[in-house]
C-alpha atoms as an extended CHARMM CRD file, in Angstrom:
* protein
*
       161  EXT
         1         1  ASP       CA             21.2370000000       -0.0630000000       -6.2800000000  PROA      1               0.0000000000
         2         2  CYS       CA             22.2100000000       -0.7140000000       -2.6690000000  PROA      2               0.0000000000
         3         3  ASP       CA             24.9720000000       -3.1280000000       -3.6200000000  PROA      3               0.0000000000
         4         4  LEU       CA             27.7300000000       -0.6480000000       -2.8570000000  PROA      4               0.0000000000
         5         5  ARG       CA             30.4120000000       -3.3080000000       -3.2030000000  PROA      5               0.0000000000
         6         6  LYS       CA             29.4370000000       -4.3810000000       -6.7270000000  PROA      6               0.0000000000
         7         7  PRO       CA             26.7550000000       -2.1450000000       -8.2640000000  PROA      7               0.0000000000
         8         8  SER       CA             25.1990000000       -3.4610000000      -11.4620000000  PROA      8               0.0000000000
         9         9  ILE       CA             21.7540000000       -1.9170000000      -11.9560000000  PROA      9               0.0000000000
        10        10  HSD       CA             23.1940000000        0.8110000000      -14.1990000000  PROA      10              0.0000000000
        11        11  ARG       CA             24.5870000000       -1.8660000000      -16.5550000000  PROA      11              0.0000000000
        12        12  HSD       CA             21.3080000000       -3.7940000000      -16.6450000000  PROA      12              0.0000000000
        13        13  LEU       CA             19.4610000000       -0.5910000000      -17.5210000000  PROA      13              0.0000000000
        14        14  GLY       CA             22.1380000000        0.5910000000      -19.9860000000  PROA      14              0.0000000000
        15        15  MET       CA             22.8480000000        3.7860000000      -18.0360000000  PROA      15              0.0000000000
        16        16  ASP       CA             26.0760000000        5.7390000000      -17.9340000000  PROA      16              0.0000000000
        17        17  THR       CA             26.7030000000        7.2580000000      -14.5310000000  PROA      17              0.0000000000
        18        18  SER       CA             29.3660000000        9.4230000000      -13.0420000000  PROA      18              0.0000000000
        19        19  ALA       CA             27.9500000000        9.4740000000       -9.5210000000  PROA      19              0.0000000000
        20        20  GLY       CA             25.5240000000        7.3390000000       -7.5810000000  PROA      20              0.0000000000
        21        21  LEU       CA             24.4550000000        6.1500000000       -4.1690000000  PROA      21              0.0000000000
        22        22  LEU       CA             27.9880000000        5.5500000000       -2.9030000000  PROA      22              0.0000000000
        23        23  GLU       CA             29.0810000000        9.1040000000       -3.6590000000  PROA      23              0.0000000000
        24        24  TYR       CA             25.8860000000       10.4880000000       -2.1040000000  PROA      24              0.0000000000
        25        25  LEU       CA             26.4010000000        8.5460000000        1.1320000000  PROA      25              0.0000000000
        26        26  ALA       CA             30.1630000000        9.0830000000        1.2840000000  PROA      26              0.0000000000
        27        27  SER       CA             29.6990000000       12.8520000000        0.9790000000  PROA      27              0.0000000000
        28        28  GLY       CA             27.5240000000       12.8670000000        4.0810000000  PROA      28              0.0000000000
        29        29  ALA       CA             24.6740000000       14.0550000000        1.8430000000  PROA      29              0.0000000000
        30        30  THR       CA             25.1870000000       17.6390000000        2.9430000000  PROA      30              0.0000000000
        31        31  GLY       CA             22.8890000000       19.7670000000        0.8220000000  PROA      31              0.0000000000
        32        32  ALA       CA             22.0930000000       16.9200000000       -1.5790000000  PROA      32              0.0000000000
        33        33  THR       CA             18.5050000000       15.8500000000       -2.1870000000  PROA      33              0.0000000000
        34        34  LEU       CA             16.9090000000       12.6670000000       -3.4450000000  PROA      34              0.0000000000
        35        35  ALA       CA             16.0770000000       14.4170000000       -6.7290000000  PROA      35              0.0000000000
        36        36  SER       CA             19.7540000000       15.2610000000       -7.2610000000  PROA      36              0.0000000000
        37        37  ILE       CA             20.7360000000       11.5800000000       -7.5440000000  PROA      37              0.0000000000
        38        38  LEU       CA             17.7060000000       10.1610000000       -9.3820000000  PROA      38              0.0000000000
        39        39  THR       CA             18.0050000000        8.9070000000      -12.9470000000  PROA      39              0.0000000000
        40        40  ILE       CA             14.9520000000        8.0240000000      -15.0170000000  PROA      40              0.0000000000
        41        41  ASP       CA             14.9790000000        4.7690000000      -16.9480000000  PROA      41              0.0000000000
        42        42  GLN       CA             13.6270000000        5.7180000000      -20.3730000000  PROA      42              0.0000000000
        43        43  ALA       CA             12.2130000000        2.2380000000      -21.0900000000  PROA      43              0.0000000000
        44        44  SER       CA             10.1120000000        1.9290000000      -17.9370000000  PROA      44              0.0000000000
        45        45  GLY       CA              9.8630000000        5.4390000000      -16.5070000000  PROA      45              0.0000000000
        46        46  ALA       CA             11.2450000000        4.1410000000      -13.1990000000  PROA      46              0.0000000000
        47        47  HSD       CA             13.1860000000        6.6020000000      -11.0830000000  PROA      47              0.0000000000
        48        48  VAL       CA             16.4580000000        4.9520000000      -10.1190000000  PROA      48              0.0000000000
        49        49  VAL       CA             19.3490000000        5.6920000000       -7.7780000000  PROA      49              0.0000000000
        50        50  VAL       CA             22.1820000000        3.7420000000       -9.3380000000  PROA      50              0.0000000000
        51        51  GLY       CA             25.6260000000        2.7820000000       -8.1930000000  PROA      51              0.0000000000
        52        52  ALA       CA             28.4530000000        4.1950000000      -10.2610000000  PROA      52              0.0000000000
        53        53  ARG       CA             31.4850000000        2.4010000000       -8.8710000000  PROA      53              0.0000000000
        54        54  ARG       CA             32.5580000000       -0.1220000000       -6.2480000000  PROA      54              0.0000000000
        55        55  SER       CA             33.2600000000        0.9970000000       -2.7340000000  PROA      55              0.0000000000
        56        56  GLY       CA             36.8690000000        0.7530000000       -1.6770000000  PROA      56              0.0000000000
        57        57  VAL       CA             35.9190000000        0.9720000000        1.9950000000  PROA      57              0.0000000000
        58        58  ALA       CA             33.5620000000       -0.8770000000        4.3370000000  PROA      58              0.0000000000
        59        59  THR       CA             29.9650000000       -0.0920000000        3.4620000000  PROA      59              0.0000000000
        60        60  ASP       CA             28.1770000000       -1.0220000000        6.6760000000  PROA      60              0.0000000000
        61        61  GLN       CA             28.5390000000        2.4580000000        8.1690000000  PROA      61              0.0000000000
        62        62  LEU       CA             27.1930000000        4.0080000000        4.9660000000  PROA      62              0.0000000000
        63        63  VAL       CA             23.9670000000        1.9560000000        4.9220000000  PROA      63              0.0000000000
        64        64  THR       CA             23.3940000000        2.2460000000        8.6800000000  PROA      64              0.0000000000
        65        65  GLY       CA             23.9430000000        6.0020000000        8.8260000000  PROA      65              0.0000000000
        66        66  THR       CA             21.4130000000        8.7980000000        9.0140000000  PROA      66              0.0000000000
        67        67  ALA       CA             22.0580000000        9.8770000000        5.3950000000  PROA      67              0.0000000000
        68        68  PHE       CA             20.7950000000        6.5140000000        4.1350000000  PROA      68              0.0000000000
        69        69  ALA       CA             17.8050000000        6.4620000000        6.5100000000  PROA      69              0.0000000000
        70        70  ASP       CA             16.8860000000       10.0010000000        5.4170000000  PROA      70              0.0000000000
        71        71  LEU       CA             17.2160000000        9.0110000000        1.7610000000  PROA      71              0.0000000000
        72        72  VAL       CA             14.8840000000        6.0130000000        2.2150000000  PROA      72              0.0000000000
        73        73  GLN       CA             12.3820000000        8.1660000000        4.0980000000  PROA      73              0.0000000000
        74        74  SER       CA             12.4480000000       10.7670000000        1.3310000000  PROA      74              0.0000000000
        75        75  ALA       CA             11.9030000000        8.0140000000       -1.2680000000  PROA      75              0.0000000000
        76        76  ARG       CA              8.9520000000        6.6340000000        0.7390000000  PROA      76              0.0000000000
        77        77  GLU       CA              7.3800000000       10.0980000000        0.7930000000  PROA      77              0.0000000000
        78        78  SER       CA              7.9230000000       10.6110000000       -2.9460000000  PROA      78              0.0000000000
        79        79  PHE       CA              7.0400000000        7.1910000000       -4.4000000000  PROA      79              0.0000000000
        80        80  GLU       CA              4.4340000000        4.4740000000       -3.8870000000  PROA      80              0.0000000000
        81        81  VAL       CA              6.9940000000        1.6480000000       -4.1610000000  PROA      81              0.0000000000
        82        82  VAL       CA             10.6550000000        1.7690000000       -3.1370000000  PROA      82              0.0000000000
        83        83  ILE       CA             12.8950000000       -1.1690000000       -4.0550000000  PROA      83              0.0000000000
        84        84  LEU       CA             16.2960000000       -1.6180000000       -2.4240000000  PROA      84              0.0000000000
        85        85  ASP       CA             18.4180000000       -3.9770000000       -4.5220000000  PROA      85              0.0000000000
        86        86  THR       CA             20.9080000000       -5.5400000000       -2.1210000000  PROA      86              0.0000000000
        87        87  PRO       CA             24.0260000000       -7.6690000000       -2.4120000000  PROA      87              0.0000000000
        88        88  PRO       CA             23.7070000000      -11.4010000000       -1.7330000000  PROA      88              0.0000000000
        89        89  LEU       CA             23.2570000000      -12.2770000000        1.9370000000  PROA      89              0.0000000000
        90        90  GLY       CA             25.8520000000      -15.0180000000        2.1800000000  PROA      90              0.0000000000
        91        91  PRO       CA             29.0680000000      -13.2090000000        1.2450000000  PROA      91              0.0000000000
        92        92  VAL       CA             28.2930000000       -9.7870000000        2.8120000000  PROA      92              0.0000000000
        93        93  VAL       CA             26.1340000000       -8.4310000000        5.6440000000  PROA      93              0.0000000000
        94        94  ASP       CA             24.7980000000       -5.2720000000        3.9970000000  PROA      94              0.0000000000
        95        95  GLY       CA             21.4250000000       -6.8550000000        3.2260000000  PROA      95              0.0000000000
        96        96  LEU       CA             20.9400000000       -7.5860000000        6.9110000000  PROA      96              0.0000000000
        97        97  TYR       CA             21.3160000000       -3.8850000000        7.6680000000  PROA      97              0.0000000000
        98        98  LEU       CA             19.0880000000       -2.8590000000        4.7640000000  PROA      98              0.0000000000
        99        99  VAL       CA             16.2070000000       -5.1520000000        5.8050000000  PROA      99              0.0000000000
       100       100  GLN       CA             15.4690000000       -2.7040000000        8.6310000000  PROA      100             0.0000000000
       101       101  HSD       CA             13.9390000000       -0.4420000000        5.9420000000  PROA      101             0.0000000000
       102       102  ALA       CA             11.8320000000       -3.1660000000        4.2880000000  PROA      102             0.0000000000
       103       103  ASP       CA              8.1250000000       -3.8660000000        4.4210000000  PROA      103             0.0000000000
       104       104  CYS       CA              8.6730000000       -6.8860000000        2.1900000000  PROA      104             0.0000000000
       105       105  VAL       CA             11.7360000000       -8.9440000000        1.2350000000  PROA      105             0.0000000000
       106       106  VAL       CA             11.9160000000      -10.6900000000       -2.1220000000  PROA      106             0.0000000000
       107       107  PHE       CA             14.4200000000      -13.4770000000       -1.4960000000  PROA      107             0.0000000000
       108       108  VAL       CA             15.8310000000      -14.6200000000       -4.8440000000  PROA      108             0.0000000000
       109       109  VAL       CA             17.7700000000      -17.8640000000       -5.1700000000  PROA      109             0.0000000000
       110       110  ARG       CA             19.4090000000      -19.2160000000       -8.2940000000  PROA      110             0.0000000000
       111       111  TRP       CA             18.1500000000      -22.6150000000       -9.4460000000  PROA      111             0.0000000000
       112       112  ALA       CA             20.6850000000      -25.4130000000       -8.9360000000  PROA      112             0.0000000000
       113       113  ASP       CA             23.2800000000      -22.9540000000       -7.6250000000  PROA      113             0.0000000000
       114       114  THR       CA             22.1230000000      -21.9230000000       -4.1610000000  PROA      114             0.0000000000
       115       115  SER       CA             22.1540000000      -24.8290000000       -1.7250000000  PROA      115             0.0000000000
       116       116  GLN       CA             19.2500000000      -25.4360000000        0.6230000000  PROA      116             0.0000000000
       117       117  SER       CA             21.5100000000      -24.8940000000        3.6280000000  PROA      117             0.0000000000
       118       118  GLU       CA             22.6930000000      -21.5140000000        2.2460000000  PROA      118             0.0000000000
       119       119  ALA       CA             19.1140000000      -20.4220000000        1.5900000000  PROA      119             0.0000000000
       120       120  LYS       CA             17.9490000000      -21.5910000000        5.0180000000  PROA      120             0.0000000000
       121       121  GLY       CA             20.8670000000      -19.8420000000        6.7260000000  PROA      121             0.0000000000
       122       122  ALA       CA             20.1510000000      -16.5870000000        4.9000000000  PROA      122             0.0000000000
       123       123  ILE       CA             16.4200000000      -16.7160000000        5.7450000000  PROA      123             0.0000000000
       124       124  ASN       CA             17.2370000000      -17.4140000000        9.4100000000  PROA      124             0.0000000000
       125       125  ALA       CA             19.6730000000      -14.4870000000        9.4650000000  PROA      125             0.0000000000
       126       126  LEU       CA             17.0070000000      -12.2230000000        7.9560000000  PROA      126             0.0000000000
       127       127  ARG       CA             14.3900000000      -13.3060000000       10.4790000000  PROA      127             0.0000000000
       128       128  GLU       CA             16.7280000000      -12.4560000000       13.3550000000  PROA      128             0.0000000000
       129       129  VAL       CA             17.0780000000       -8.8170000000       12.2860000000  PROA      129             0.0000000000
       130       130  MET       CA             14.0350000000       -7.8390000000       10.2320000000  PROA      130             0.0000000000
       131       131  PRO       CA             11.0140000000       -6.1340000000       11.7350000000  PROA      131             0.0000000000
       132       132  PRO       CA              8.3920000000       -8.7420000000       12.7440000000  PROA      132             0.0000000000
       133       133  GLU       CA              5.7710000000       -7.4050000000       10.3040000000  PROA      133             0.0000000000
       134       134  THR       CA              8.1020000000       -7.7650000000        7.2850000000  PROA      134             0.0000000000
       135       135  VAL       CA              6.9160000000      -10.3150000000        4.7440000000  PROA      135             0.0000000000
       136       136  VAL       CA              9.3630000000      -12.6330000000        2.9410000000  PROA      136             0.0000000000
       137       137  LEU       CA              8.6100000000      -13.8350000000       -0.5930000000  PROA      137             0.0000000000
       138       138  ALA       CA             10.8250000000      -16.4460000000       -2.2460000000  PROA      138             0.0000000000
       139       139  VAL       CA             11.6650000000      -16.4680000000       -5.9630000000  PROA      139             0.0000000000
       140       140  LEU       CA             13.4330000000      -19.2820000000       -7.7910000000  PROA      140             0.0000000000
       141       141  ASN       CA             15.4710000000      -17.6910000000      -10.5900000000  PROA      141             0.0000000000
       142       142  GLN       CA             17.0590000000      -19.0600000000      -13.7820000000  PROA      142             0.0000000000
       143       143  GLN       CA             15.2370000000      -22.3670000000      -13.5720000000  PROA      143             0.0000000000
       144       144  ASN       CA             16.2020000000      -24.9000000000      -16.2340000000  PROA      144             0.0000000000
       145       145  ARG       CA             13.0120000000      -26.2930000000      -17.7890000000  PROA      145             0.0000000000
       146       146  ASP       CA             14.7830000000      -29.4830000000      -18.9410000000  PROA      146             0.0000000000
       147       147  GLN       CA             15.3630000000      -30.4540000000      -15.3020000000  PROA      147             0.0000000000
       148       148  LEU       CA             11.8380000000      -29.8070000000      -14.0800000000  PROA      148             0.0000000000
       149       149  SER       CA              9.5690000000      -32.3930000000      -12.5620000000  PROA      149             0.0000000000
       150       150  TYR       CA              7.2970000000      -34.8880000000      -14.2410000000  PROA      150             0.0000000000
       151       151  ARG       CA              4.2580000000      -32.8190000000      -13.2560000000  PROA      151             0.0000000000
       152       152  TYR       CA              5.5670000000      -29.7170000000      -15.0470000000  PROA      152             0.0000000000
       153       153  SER       CA              5.8950000000      -31.6800000000      -18.2870000000  PROA      153             0.0000000000
       154       154  TYR       CA              2.1200000000      -32.2000000000      -18.1190000000  PROA      154             0.0000000000
       155       155  TYR       CA              1.3170000000      -28.5630000000      -17.2830000000  PROA      155             0.0000000000
       156       156  ASP       CA             -0.8690000000      -28.1170000000      -20.3870000000  PROA      156             0.0000000000
       157       157  TYR       CA             -2.8660000000      -31.1920000000      -19.4180000000  PROA      157             0.0000000000
       158       158  TYR       CA             -3.8930000000      -29.6440000000      -16.0820000000  PROA      158             0.0000000000
       159       159  THR       CA             -4.6760000000      -26.1590000000      -17.3590000000  PROA      159             0.0000000000
       160       160  GLU       CA             -7.8550000000      -25.0090000000      -19.0030000000  PROA      160             0.0000000000
       161       161  GLY       CA             -7.8680000000      -24.3340000000      -22.6690000000  PROA      161             0.0000000000
Protein backbone atom coordinates (compact mmCIF):
# COMPACT_ATOMS: atom_id res chain seq x y z
CA UNK A 1 0.00 0.00 0.00
CA UNK A 2 2.04 2.91 -1.34
CA UNK A 3 -0.69 5.44 -0.62
CA UNK A 4 1.12 6.87 2.39
CA UNK A 5 -1.32 9.77 2.64
CA UNK A 6 -4.45 7.61 2.88
CA UNK A 7 -3.67 3.89 3.18
CA UNK A 8 -6.64 1.58 2.75
CA UNK A 9 -5.44 -1.87 1.67
CA UNK A 10 -5.46 -3.11 5.28
CA UNK A 11 -9.17 -2.24 5.56
CA UNK A 12 -10.04 -3.93 2.27
CA UNK A 13 -8.25 -7.07 3.42
CA UNK A 14 -9.65 -6.88 6.98
CA UNK A 15 -6.19 -6.62 8.57
CA UNK A 16 -5.29 -4.97 11.84
CA UNK A 17 -1.90 -3.32 11.70
CA UNK A 18 0.24 -1.44 14.13
CA UNK A 19 3.04 -0.64 11.70
CA UNK A 20 3.38 -0.54 7.95
CA UNK A 21 5.22 0.97 5.02
CA UNK A 22 5.21 4.51 6.41
CA UNK A 23 6.88 3.46 9.65
CA UNK A 24 9.42 1.35 7.74
CA UNK A 25 10.38 4.25 5.46
CA UNK A 26 10.29 6.90 8.18
CA UNK A 27 12.67 4.85 10.35
CA UNK A 28 15.26 4.88 7.58
CA UNK A 29 14.86 1.09 7.43
CA UNK A 30 17.98 0.59 9.50
CA UNK A 31 18.22 -3.11 10.24
CA UNK A 32 14.68 -3.81 9.01
CA UNK A 33 14.06 -6.36 6.27
CA UNK A 34 11.25 -6.91 3.81
CA UNK A 35 10.16 -9.99 5.78
CA UNK A 36 9.79 -7.89 8.93
CA UNK A 37 6.97 -5.81 7.42
CA UNK A 38 5.14 -8.45 5.37
CA UNK A 39 1.66 -9.61 6.35
CA UNK A 40 0.02 -12.61 4.71
CA UNK A 41 -3.57 -12.29 3.56
CA UNK A 42 -5.21 -15.50 4.76
CA UNK A 43 -7.86 -15.50 1.99
CA UNK A 44 -5.46 -15.26 -0.95
CA UNK A 45 -2.03 -16.12 0.44
CA UNK A 46 -0.71 -12.81 -0.91
CA UNK A 47 2.19 -11.25 0.96
CA UNK A 48 1.29 -7.64 1.66
CA UNK A 49 3.06 -4.55 2.98
CA UNK A 50 0.19 -2.48 4.31
CA UNK A 51 -0.14 1.08 5.46
CA UNK A 52 -1.11 1.50 9.09
CA UNK A 53 -1.76 5.22 9.35
CA UNK A 54 -1.71 8.44 7.35
CA UNK A 55 1.48 10.37 6.96
CA UNK A 56 1.55 13.71 8.71
CA UNK A 57 4.50 14.87 6.62
CA UNK A 58 5.31 15.12 2.91
CA UNK A 59 5.75 11.66 1.43
CA UNK A 60 7.72 12.42 -1.72
CA UNK A 61 11.09 12.06 0.02
CA UNK A 62 10.00 8.73 1.50
CA UNK A 63 9.08 7.15 -1.86
CA UNK A 64 12.09 8.60 -3.70
CA UNK A 65 14.63 7.55 -1.08
CA UNK A 66 17.02 4.63 -1.08
CA UNK A 67 15.02 2.75 1.58
CA UNK A 68 12.04 2.51 -0.77
CA UNK A 69 14.18 1.58 -3.79
CA UNK A 70 15.90 -1.13 -1.73
CA UNK A 71 12.53 -2.42 -0.53
CA UNK A 72 11.20 -2.69 -4.10
CA UNK A 73 14.38 -4.42 -5.23
CA UNK A 74 14.11 -6.91 -2.37
CA UNK A 75 10.46 -7.57 -3.29
CA UNK A 76 11.43 -8.13 -6.95
CA UNK A 77 14.03 -10.68 -5.86
CA UNK A 78 11.58 -12.47 -3.56
CA UNK A 79 8.36 -12.50 -5.61
CA UNK A 80 7.30 -13.05 -9.22
CA UNK A 81 4.82 -10.14 -9.17
CA UNK A 82 5.10 -6.93 -7.15
CA UNK A 83 2.12 -4.56 -7.11
CA UNK A 84 2.50 -0.98 -5.87
CA UNK A 85 -0.93 0.44 -5.03
CA UNK A 86 -0.61 4.20 -5.42
CA UNK A 87 -2.71 7.23 -4.57
CA UNK A 88 -4.68 8.88 -7.38
CA UNK A 89 -2.53 10.86 -9.82
CA UNK A 90 -4.59 14.04 -9.93
CA UNK A 91 -4.53 15.18 -6.30
CA UNK A 92 -0.98 14.04 -5.37
CA UNK A 93 2.31 13.39 -7.18
CA UNK A 94 3.43 10.23 -5.38
CA UNK A 95 2.31 7.97 -8.23
CA UNK A 96 4.57 9.86 -10.61
CA UNK A 97 7.55 9.03 -8.40
CA UNK A 98 6.46 5.42 -7.96
CA UNK A 99 6.11 4.77 -11.71
CA UNK A 100 9.92 4.72 -11.91
CA UNK A 101 9.71 1.23 -10.34
CA UNK A 102 7.00 -0.10 -12.68
CA UNK A 103 7.18 -2.49 -15.59
CA UNK A 104 3.45 -2.03 -16.13
CA UNK A 105 0.92 0.57 -14.98
CA UNK A 106 -2.72 -0.36 -14.48
CA UNK A 107 -4.51 2.97 -14.84
CA UNK A 108 -7.92 2.71 -13.16
CA UNK A 109 -10.62 5.30 -13.76
CA UNK A 110 -14.04 5.41 -12.16
CA UNK A 111 -16.97 5.25 -14.58
CA UNK A 112 -18.86 8.55 -14.88
CA UNK A 113 -16.65 10.16 -12.23
CA UNK A 114 -13.27 10.72 -13.86
CA UNK A 115 -13.45 13.23 -16.70
CA UNK A 116 -11.72 12.57 -20.00
CA UNK A 117 -9.51 15.62 -19.50
CA UNK A 118 -8.42 14.38 -16.04
CA UNK A 119 -7.63 10.93 -17.41
CA UNK A 120 -5.75 12.37 -20.39
CA UNK A 121 -3.78 14.72 -18.15
CA UNK A 122 -2.81 11.89 -15.81
CA UNK A 123 -1.72 9.62 -18.70
CA UNK A 124 0.35 12.46 -20.19
CA UNK A 125 1.99 13.10 -16.82
CA UNK A 126 2.81 9.40 -16.50
CA UNK A 127 4.31 9.24 -19.98
CA UNK A 128 6.61 12.15 -19.18
CA UNK A 129 8.23 10.36 -16.24
CA UNK A 130 7.85 6.61 -16.73
CA UNK A 131 10.54 4.47 -18.30
CA UNK A 132 9.91 4.12 -22.07
CA UNK A 133 9.43 0.34 -21.89
CA UNK A 134 6.65 0.61 -19.27
CA UNK A 135 3.27 -0.58 -20.51
CA UNK A 136 0.04 1.23 -19.56
CA UNK A 137 -3.22 -0.72 -19.25
CA UNK A 138 -6.51 1.12 -18.69
CA UNK A 139 -9.35 -0.22 -16.54
CA UNK A 140 -12.83 1.27 -16.32
CA UNK A 141 -14.10 0.64 -12.79
CA UNK A 142 -17.57 0.68 -11.20
CA UNK A 143 -19.36 0.80 -14.53
CA UNK A 144 -23.14 1.13 -14.30
CA UNK A 145 -24.73 -1.49 -16.57
CA UNK A 146 -27.97 0.52 -16.88
CA UNK A 147 -26.07 3.28 -18.69
CA UNK A 148 -24.22 1.05 -21.13
CA UNK A 149 -24.51 1.23 -24.87
CA UNK A 150 -27.06 -0.33 -27.17
CA UNK A 151 -24.50 -2.91 -28.30
CA UNK A 152 -23.92 -4.16 -24.75
CA UNK A 153 -27.64 -4.83 -24.33
CA UNK A 154 -27.30 -7.33 -27.19
CA UNK A 155 -24.13 -8.97 -25.83
CA UNK A 156 -25.76 -12.42 -25.63
CA UNK A 157 -26.82 -12.13 -29.26
CA UNK A 158 -23.20 -11.75 -30.43
CA UNK A 159 -21.67 -14.44 -28.23
CA UNK A 160 -21.62 -18.14 -28.88
CA UNK A 161 -23.83 -20.37 -26.87
